[in-house]
Short mmCIF file of C-alpha atoms and ligand atoms in Angstrom, two decimals:
data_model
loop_
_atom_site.label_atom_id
_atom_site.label_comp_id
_atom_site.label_asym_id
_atom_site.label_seq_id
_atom_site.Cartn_x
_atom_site.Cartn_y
_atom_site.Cartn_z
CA UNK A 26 14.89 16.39 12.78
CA UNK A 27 14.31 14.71 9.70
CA UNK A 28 13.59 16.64 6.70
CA UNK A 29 10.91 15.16 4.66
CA UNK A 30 8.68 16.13 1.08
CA UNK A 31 5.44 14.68 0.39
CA UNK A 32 5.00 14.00 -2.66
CA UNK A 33 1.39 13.55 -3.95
CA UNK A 34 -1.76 15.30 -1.21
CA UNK A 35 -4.32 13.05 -2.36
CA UNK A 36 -6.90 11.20 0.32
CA UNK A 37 -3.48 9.02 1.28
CA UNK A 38 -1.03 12.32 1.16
CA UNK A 39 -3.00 14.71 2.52
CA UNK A 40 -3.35 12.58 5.92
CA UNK A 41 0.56 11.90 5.49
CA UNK A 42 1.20 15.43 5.49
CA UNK A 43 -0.77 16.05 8.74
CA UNK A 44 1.04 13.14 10.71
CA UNK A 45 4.71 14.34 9.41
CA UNK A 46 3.29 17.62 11.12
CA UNK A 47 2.37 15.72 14.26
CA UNK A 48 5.75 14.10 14.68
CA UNK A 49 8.68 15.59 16.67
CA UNK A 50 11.06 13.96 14.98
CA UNK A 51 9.78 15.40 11.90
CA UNK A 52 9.95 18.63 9.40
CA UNK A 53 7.53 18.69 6.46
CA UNK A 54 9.72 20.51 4.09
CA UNK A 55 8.01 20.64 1.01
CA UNK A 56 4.95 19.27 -1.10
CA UNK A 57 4.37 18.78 -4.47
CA UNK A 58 1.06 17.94 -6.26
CA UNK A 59 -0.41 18.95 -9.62
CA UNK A 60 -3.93 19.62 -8.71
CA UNK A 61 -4.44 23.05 -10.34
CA UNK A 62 -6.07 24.28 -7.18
CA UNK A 63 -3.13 23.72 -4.68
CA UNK A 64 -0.75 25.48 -6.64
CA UNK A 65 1.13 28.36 -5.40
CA UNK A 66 -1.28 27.57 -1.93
CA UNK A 67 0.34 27.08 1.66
CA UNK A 68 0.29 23.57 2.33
CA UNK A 69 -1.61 24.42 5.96
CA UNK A 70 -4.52 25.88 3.84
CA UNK A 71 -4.76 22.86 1.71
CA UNK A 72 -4.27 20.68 4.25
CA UNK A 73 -7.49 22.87 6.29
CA UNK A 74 -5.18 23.41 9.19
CA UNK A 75 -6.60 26.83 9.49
CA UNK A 76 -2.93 28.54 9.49
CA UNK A 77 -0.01 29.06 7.27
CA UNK A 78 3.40 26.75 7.83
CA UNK A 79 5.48 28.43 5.02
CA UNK A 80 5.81 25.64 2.76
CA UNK A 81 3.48 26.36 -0.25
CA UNK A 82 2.83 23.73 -2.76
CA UNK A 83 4.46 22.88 -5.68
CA UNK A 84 3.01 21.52 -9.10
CA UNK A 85 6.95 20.44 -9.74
CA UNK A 86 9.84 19.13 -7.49
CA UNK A 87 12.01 22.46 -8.60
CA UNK A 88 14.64 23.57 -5.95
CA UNK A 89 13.25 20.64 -3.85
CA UNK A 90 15.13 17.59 -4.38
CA UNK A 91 18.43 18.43 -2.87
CA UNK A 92 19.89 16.97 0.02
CA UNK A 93 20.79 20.39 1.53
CA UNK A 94 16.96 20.96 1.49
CA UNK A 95 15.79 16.94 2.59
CA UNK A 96 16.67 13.64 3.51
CA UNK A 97 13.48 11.84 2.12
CA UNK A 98 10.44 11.77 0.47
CA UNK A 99 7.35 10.13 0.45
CA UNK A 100 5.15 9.57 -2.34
CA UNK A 101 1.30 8.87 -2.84
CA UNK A 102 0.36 9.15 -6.63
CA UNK A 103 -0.07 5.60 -8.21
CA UNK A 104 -0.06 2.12 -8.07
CA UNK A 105 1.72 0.94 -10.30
CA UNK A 106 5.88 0.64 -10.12
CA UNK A 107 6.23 1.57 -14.12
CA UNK A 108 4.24 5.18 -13.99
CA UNK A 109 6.07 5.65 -10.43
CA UNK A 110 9.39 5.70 -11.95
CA UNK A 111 9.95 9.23 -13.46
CA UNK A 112 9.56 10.55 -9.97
CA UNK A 113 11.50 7.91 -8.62
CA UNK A 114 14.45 8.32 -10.27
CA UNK A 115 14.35 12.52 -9.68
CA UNK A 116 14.34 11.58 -6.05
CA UNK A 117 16.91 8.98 -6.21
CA UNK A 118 18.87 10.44 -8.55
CA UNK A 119 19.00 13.87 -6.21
CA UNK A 120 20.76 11.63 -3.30
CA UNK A 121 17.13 11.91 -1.35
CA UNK A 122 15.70 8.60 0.37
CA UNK A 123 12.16 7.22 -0.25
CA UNK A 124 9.51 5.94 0.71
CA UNK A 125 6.42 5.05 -1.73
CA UNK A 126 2.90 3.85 -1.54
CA UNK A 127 2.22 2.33 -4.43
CA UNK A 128 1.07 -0.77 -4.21
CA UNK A 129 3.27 -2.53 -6.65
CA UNK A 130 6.31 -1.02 -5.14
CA UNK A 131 6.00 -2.96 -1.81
CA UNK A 132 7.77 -5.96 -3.83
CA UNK A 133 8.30 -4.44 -7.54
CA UNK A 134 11.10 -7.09 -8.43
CA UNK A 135 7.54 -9.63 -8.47
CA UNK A 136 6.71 -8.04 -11.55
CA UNK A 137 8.84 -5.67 -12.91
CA UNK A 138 12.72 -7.24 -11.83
CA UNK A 139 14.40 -4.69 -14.32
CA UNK A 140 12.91 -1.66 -13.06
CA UNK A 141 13.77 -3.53 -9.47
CA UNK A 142 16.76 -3.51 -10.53
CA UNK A 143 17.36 -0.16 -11.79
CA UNK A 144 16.04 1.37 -8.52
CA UNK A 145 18.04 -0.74 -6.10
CA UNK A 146 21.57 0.26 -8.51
CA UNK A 147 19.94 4.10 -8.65
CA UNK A 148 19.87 3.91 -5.14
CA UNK A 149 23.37 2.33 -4.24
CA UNK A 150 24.93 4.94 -6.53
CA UNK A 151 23.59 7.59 -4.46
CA UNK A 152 23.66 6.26 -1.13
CA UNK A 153 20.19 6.22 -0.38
CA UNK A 154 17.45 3.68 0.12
CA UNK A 155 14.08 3.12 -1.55
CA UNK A 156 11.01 1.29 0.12
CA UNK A 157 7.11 0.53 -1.09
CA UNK A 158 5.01 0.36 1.80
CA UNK A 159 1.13 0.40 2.62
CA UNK A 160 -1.14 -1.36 4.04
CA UNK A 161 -2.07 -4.06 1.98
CA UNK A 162 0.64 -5.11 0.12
CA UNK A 163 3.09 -3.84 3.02
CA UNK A 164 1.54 -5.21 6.29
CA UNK A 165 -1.86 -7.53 6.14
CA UNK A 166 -1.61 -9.97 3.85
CA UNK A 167 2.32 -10.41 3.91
CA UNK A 168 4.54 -8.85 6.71
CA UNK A 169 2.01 -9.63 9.39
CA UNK A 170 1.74 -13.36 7.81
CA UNK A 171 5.50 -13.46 7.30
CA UNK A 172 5.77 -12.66 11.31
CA UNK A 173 3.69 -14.90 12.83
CA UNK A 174 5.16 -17.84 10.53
CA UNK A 175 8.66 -16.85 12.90
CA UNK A 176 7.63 -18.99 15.55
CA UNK A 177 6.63 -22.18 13.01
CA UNK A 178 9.22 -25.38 13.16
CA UNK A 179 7.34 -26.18 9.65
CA UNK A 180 4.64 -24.35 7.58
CA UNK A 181 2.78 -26.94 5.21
CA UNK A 182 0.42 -24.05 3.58
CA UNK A 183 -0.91 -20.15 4.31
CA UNK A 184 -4.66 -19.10 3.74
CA UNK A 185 -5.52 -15.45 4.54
CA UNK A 186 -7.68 -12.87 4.11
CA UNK A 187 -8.86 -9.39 4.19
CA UNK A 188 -12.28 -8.24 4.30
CA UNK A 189 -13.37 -5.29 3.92
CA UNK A 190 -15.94 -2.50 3.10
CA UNK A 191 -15.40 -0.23 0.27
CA UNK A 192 -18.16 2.42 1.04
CA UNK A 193 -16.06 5.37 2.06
CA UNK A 194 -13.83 5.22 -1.03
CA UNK A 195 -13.93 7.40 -4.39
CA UNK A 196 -15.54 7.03 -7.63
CA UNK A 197 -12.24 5.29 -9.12
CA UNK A 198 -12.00 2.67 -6.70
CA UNK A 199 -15.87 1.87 -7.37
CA UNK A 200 -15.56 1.51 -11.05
CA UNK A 201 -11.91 -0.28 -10.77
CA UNK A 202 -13.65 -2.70 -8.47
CA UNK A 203 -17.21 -2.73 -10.48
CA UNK A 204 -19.35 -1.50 -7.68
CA UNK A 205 -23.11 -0.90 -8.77
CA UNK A 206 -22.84 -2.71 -12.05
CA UNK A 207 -24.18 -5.94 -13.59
CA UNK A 208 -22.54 -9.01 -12.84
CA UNK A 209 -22.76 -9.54 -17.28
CA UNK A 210 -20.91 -6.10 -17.39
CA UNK A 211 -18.15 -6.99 -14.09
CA UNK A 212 -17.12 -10.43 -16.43
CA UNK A 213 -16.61 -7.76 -19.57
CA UNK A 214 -14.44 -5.56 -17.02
CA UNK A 215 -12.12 -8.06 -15.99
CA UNK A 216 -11.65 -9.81 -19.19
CA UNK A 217 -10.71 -6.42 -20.79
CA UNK A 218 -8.62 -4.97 -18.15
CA UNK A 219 -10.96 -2.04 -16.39
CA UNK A 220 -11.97 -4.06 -13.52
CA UNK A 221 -8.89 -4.87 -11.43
CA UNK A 222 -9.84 -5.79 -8.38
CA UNK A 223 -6.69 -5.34 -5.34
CA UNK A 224 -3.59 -4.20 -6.73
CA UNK A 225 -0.80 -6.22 -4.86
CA UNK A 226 -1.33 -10.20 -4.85
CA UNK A 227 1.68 -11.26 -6.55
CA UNK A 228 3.55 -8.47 -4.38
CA UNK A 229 2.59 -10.05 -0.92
CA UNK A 230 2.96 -13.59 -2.47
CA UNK A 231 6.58 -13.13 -3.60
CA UNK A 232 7.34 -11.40 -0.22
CA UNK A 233 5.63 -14.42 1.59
CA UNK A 234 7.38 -17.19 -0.68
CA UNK A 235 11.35 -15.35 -0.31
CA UNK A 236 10.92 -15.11 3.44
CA UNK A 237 9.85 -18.32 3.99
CA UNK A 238 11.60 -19.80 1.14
CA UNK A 239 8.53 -21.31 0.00
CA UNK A 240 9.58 -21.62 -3.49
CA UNK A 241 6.68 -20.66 -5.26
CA UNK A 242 6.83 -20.49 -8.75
CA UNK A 243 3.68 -19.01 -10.14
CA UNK A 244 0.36 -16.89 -9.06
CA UNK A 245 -3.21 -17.81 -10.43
CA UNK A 246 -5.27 -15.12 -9.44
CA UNK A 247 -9.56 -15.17 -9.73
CA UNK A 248 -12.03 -12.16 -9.61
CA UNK A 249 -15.41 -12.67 -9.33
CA UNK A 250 -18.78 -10.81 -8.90
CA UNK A 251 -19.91 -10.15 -4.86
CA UNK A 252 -23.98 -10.11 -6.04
CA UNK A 253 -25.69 -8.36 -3.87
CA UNK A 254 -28.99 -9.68 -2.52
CA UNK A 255 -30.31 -6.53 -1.19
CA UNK A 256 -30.57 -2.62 -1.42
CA UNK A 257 -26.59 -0.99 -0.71
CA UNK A 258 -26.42 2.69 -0.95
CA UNK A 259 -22.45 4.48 0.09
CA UNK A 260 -21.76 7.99 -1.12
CA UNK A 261 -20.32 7.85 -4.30
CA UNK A 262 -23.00 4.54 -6.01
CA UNK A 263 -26.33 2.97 -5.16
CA UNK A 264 -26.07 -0.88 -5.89
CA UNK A 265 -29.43 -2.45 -6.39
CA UNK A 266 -30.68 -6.51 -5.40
CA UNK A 267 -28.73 -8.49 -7.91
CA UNK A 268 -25.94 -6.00 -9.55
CA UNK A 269 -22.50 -6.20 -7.83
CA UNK A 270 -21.63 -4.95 -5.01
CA UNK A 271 -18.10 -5.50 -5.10
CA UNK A 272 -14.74 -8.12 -6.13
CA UNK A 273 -13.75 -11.34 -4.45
CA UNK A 274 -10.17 -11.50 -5.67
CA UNK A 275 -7.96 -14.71 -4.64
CA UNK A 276 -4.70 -15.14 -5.81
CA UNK A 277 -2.98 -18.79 -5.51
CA UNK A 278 1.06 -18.96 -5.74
CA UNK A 279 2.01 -22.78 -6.70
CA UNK A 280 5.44 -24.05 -5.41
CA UNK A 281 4.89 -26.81 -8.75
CA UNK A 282 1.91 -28.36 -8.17
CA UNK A 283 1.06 -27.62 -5.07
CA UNK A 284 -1.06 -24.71 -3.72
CA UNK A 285 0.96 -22.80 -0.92
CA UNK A 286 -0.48 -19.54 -0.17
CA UNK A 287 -3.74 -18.56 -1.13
CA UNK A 288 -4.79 -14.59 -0.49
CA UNK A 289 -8.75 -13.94 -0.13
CA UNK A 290 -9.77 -10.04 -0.66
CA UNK A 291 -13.56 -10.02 -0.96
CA UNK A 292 -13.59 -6.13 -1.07
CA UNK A 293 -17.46 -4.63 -1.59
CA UNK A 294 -19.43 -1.79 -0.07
CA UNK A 295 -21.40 -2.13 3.25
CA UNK A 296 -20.45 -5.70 3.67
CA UNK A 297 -22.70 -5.95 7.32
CA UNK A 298 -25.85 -5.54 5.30
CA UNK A 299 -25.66 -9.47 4.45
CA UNK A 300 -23.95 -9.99 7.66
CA UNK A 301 -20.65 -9.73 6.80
CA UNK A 302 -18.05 -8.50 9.24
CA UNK A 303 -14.95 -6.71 8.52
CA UNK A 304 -11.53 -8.27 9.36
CA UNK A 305 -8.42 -9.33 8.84
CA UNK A 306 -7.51 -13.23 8.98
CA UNK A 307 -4.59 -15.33 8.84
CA UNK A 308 -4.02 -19.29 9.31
CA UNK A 309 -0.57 -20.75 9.00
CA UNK A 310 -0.96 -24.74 8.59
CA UNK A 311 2.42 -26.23 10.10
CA UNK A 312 3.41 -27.09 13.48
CA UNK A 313 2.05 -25.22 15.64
CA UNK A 314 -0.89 -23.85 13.41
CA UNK A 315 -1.27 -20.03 14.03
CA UNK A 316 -4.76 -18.26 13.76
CA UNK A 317 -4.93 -14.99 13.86
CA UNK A 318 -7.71 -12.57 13.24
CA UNK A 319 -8.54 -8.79 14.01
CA UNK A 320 -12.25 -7.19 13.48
CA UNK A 321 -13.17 -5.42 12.11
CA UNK A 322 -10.36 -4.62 9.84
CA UNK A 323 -7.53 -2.76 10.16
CA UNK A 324 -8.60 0.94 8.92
CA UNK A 325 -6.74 0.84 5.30
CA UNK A 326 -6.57 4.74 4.90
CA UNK A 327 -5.18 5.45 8.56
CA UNK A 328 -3.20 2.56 8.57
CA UNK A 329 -0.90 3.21 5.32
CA UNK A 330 -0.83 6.71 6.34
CA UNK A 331 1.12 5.13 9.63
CA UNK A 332 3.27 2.82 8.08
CA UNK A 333 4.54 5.44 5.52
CA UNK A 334 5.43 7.83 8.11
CA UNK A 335 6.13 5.37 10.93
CA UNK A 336 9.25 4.12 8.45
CA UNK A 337 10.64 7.22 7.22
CA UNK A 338 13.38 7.08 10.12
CA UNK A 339 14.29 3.61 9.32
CA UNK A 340 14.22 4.30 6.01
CA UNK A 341 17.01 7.46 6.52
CA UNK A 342 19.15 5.35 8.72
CA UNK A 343 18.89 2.05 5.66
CA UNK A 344 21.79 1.05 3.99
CA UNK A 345 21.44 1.85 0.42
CA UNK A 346 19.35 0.28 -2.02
CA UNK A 347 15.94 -0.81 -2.42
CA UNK A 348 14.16 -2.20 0.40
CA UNK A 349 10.84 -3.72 1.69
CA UNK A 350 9.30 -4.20 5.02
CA UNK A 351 10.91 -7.62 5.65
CA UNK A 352 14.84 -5.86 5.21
CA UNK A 353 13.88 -3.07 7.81
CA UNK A 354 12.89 -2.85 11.47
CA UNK A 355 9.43 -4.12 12.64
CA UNK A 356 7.16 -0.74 12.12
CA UNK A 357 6.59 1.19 15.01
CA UNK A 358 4.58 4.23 15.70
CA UNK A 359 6.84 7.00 16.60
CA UNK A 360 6.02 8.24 19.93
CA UNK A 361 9.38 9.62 21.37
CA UNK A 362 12.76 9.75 20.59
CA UNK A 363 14.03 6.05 21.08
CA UNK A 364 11.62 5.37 18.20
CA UNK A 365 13.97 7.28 15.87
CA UNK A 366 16.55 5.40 16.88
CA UNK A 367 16.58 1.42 16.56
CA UNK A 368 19.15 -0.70 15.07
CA UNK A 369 19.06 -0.92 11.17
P1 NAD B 20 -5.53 10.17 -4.73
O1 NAD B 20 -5.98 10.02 -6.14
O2 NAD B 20 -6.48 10.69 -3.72
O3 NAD B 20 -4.24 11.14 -4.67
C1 NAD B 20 -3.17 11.12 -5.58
C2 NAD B 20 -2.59 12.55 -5.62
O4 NAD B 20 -1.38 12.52 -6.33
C3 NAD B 20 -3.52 13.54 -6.34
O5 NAD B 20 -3.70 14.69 -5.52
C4 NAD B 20 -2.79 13.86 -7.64
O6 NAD B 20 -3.00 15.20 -8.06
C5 NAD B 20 -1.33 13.65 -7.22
N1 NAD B 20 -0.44 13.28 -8.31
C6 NAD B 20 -0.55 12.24 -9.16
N2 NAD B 20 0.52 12.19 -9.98
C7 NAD B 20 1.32 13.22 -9.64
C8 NAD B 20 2.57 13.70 -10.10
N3 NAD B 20 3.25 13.10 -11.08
N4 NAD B 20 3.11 14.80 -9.51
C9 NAD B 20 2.45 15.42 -8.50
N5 NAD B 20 1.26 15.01 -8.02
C10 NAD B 20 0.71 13.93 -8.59
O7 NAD B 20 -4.97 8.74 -4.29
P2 NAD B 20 -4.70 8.23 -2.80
O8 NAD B 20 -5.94 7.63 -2.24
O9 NAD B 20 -4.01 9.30 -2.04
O10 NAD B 20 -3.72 7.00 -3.08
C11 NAD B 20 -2.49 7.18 -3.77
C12 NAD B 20 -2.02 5.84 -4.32
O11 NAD B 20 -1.64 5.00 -3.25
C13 NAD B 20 -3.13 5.09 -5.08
O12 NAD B 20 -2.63 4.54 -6.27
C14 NAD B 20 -3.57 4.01 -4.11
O13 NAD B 20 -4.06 2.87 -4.77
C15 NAD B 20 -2.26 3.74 -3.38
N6 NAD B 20 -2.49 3.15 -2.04
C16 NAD B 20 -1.74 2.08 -1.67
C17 NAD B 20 -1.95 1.49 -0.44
C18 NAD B 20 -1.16 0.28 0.01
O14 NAD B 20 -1.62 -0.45 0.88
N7 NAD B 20 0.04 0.04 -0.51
C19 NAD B 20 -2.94 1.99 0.42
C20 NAD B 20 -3.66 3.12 0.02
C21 NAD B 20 -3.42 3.70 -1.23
#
């Protein structure tokens, strides 16, 4: 059995939590989250499970982070590599493996190589290993691309993209994406920082161009307004004819002059009401060509939830440092015990 802490019982942890249950090969062992309401509270009430597992949240990793009590932990609170790294050096620190979700930790030597750095020593000093994983950066738009390119003699260029719709998501992701405002207001957000748009371009391009040896050199990335032309209502905003119903984000990464990979993630709510599928596409230009596509996409929420807890034994069995999914096995749903078990 592996011994595992989730860290973080958001939308992301909270369905983390319930696969580690699900597993065989698994023991949740602890969970941490500062939501005032979960504290002191067994996790199988939080989680809705409708009975107690004796493991009751914690607001604080105290008494947890000891490798006499796990062997890893997983971690769902942020995007972004630089507010991850308290936590991540606790758990590293403590001798306890990792795995994390935010999105700028599936390749954080693209823009942060000294805190890249710092994790991959932390981790060799304690003999553990560190990976970022999710679905997008962590499988769509780079590992899956990085794959199918195994087959090419030569690859001249990449395009790919991801569409999707953003309707189920949360209030944050509406306003970091400027859902339901004016396309006047969406320029405003993304000159001053509030409108982001995906988290995890230069991530997936960095992963792309060091597999492939692509050489690029530098990432232009583009957001722009997805006007609506008619009436989109999801649960958390109503976007009327002509505000925005969501953020086309391309990034471009150069090898000098010339354009290598280009990323596409038009991401907006209720997409099929202009008749837009869902999907996930991918065309390698070399020899052969490879096109791929899936539709509609591949569920975001459900899917990171798989690849976080899908890797955890791989992860264990690492040699130490920091990892990302191109170091490790190909990701497998564990089903039974050989899936524990492959060759790291
Ligand atoms: P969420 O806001 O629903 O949940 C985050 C949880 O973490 C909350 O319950 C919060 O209380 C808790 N938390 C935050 N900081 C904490 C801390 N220091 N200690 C303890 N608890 C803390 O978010 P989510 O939807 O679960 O997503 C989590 C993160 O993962 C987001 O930043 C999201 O963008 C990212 N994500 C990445 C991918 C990917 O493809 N790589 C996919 C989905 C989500």
């Amino acid at each position: 059995m592996i011994r595992v802490i989730q860290w973080g019982l958001g939308a992301m942890g909270s369905g983390m939590a319930k696969l580690i249950l699900e597993k065989d090969g698994l023991q949740l062992v602890g969970a941490i989250d500062t939501r005032p309401e979960y504290a002191g509270k067994d996790v199988g009430s939080v989680l809705g499970l409708g009975r107690e597992l004796g493991v009751e949240v914690q607001a604080t990793p105290d008494g947890l982070l000891d490798p006499d009590v796990a062997d890893i932990v997983v971690i769902a609170t942020t995007s972004w590599t630089a507010q991850q790294m308290p936590q991540l050096r606790q758990i590293l620190g403590s001798g306890l493996n990792c795995i994390s979700i935010a999105e700028e930790m599936a390749s954080p030597e693209a823009q942060s190589p000294e805190l890249a750095t710092e994790l991959d020593q932390l981790a060799k000093a304690n003999n553990v290993s560190v990976l970022g994983t999710g679905v997008n950066p962590g499988f769509v738009l780079d590992l899956l691309v990085v794959t199918l390119s195994g087959v090419c003699h030569k690859v001249d260029r990449i395009e790919a993209s991801r569409v999707n719709d953003l309707s189920p998501y949360g209030p944050t992701v509406m306003a970091t994406q400027g859902v339901g405002i004016t396309p006047e207001a969406f320029k405003e957000g993304v000159a001053n920082g509030t409108i982001v748009g995906h988290v995890g371009f230069p991530e997936s391009i960095r992963m792309i161009s060091d597999a492939l040896g692509l050489g690029v050199d530098r990432v232009v990335e583009t957001r722009e307004p997805i006007v609506s032309k008619v009436l989109r209502e999801a649960a958390h905003v109503t976007v009327q004819p002509g505000m925005v119903a969501g953020c086309k984000h391309i990034a471009v990464g150069y090898a000098g002059d010339k354009a290598v990979v280009k990323l596409v993630h038009p991401q907006q709510v209720h997409p099929h009401l202009e008749g837009q599928s869902t999907g996930d596409y991918i065309n390698i230009y070399g020899t052969p060509d490879i096109v791929m596509s899936t539709g509609p996409e591949i569920a975001g929420g459900i899917a990171t939830q798989g690849l976080a807890v899908n890797m955890v034994p791989h992860v264990v069995q690492a040699s130490p440092g920091l990892k990302n999914m191109l170091d490790l096995p190909a990701p497998a749903a564990l089903m039974g015990a050989s899936a524990y078990r492959r060759r790291v």
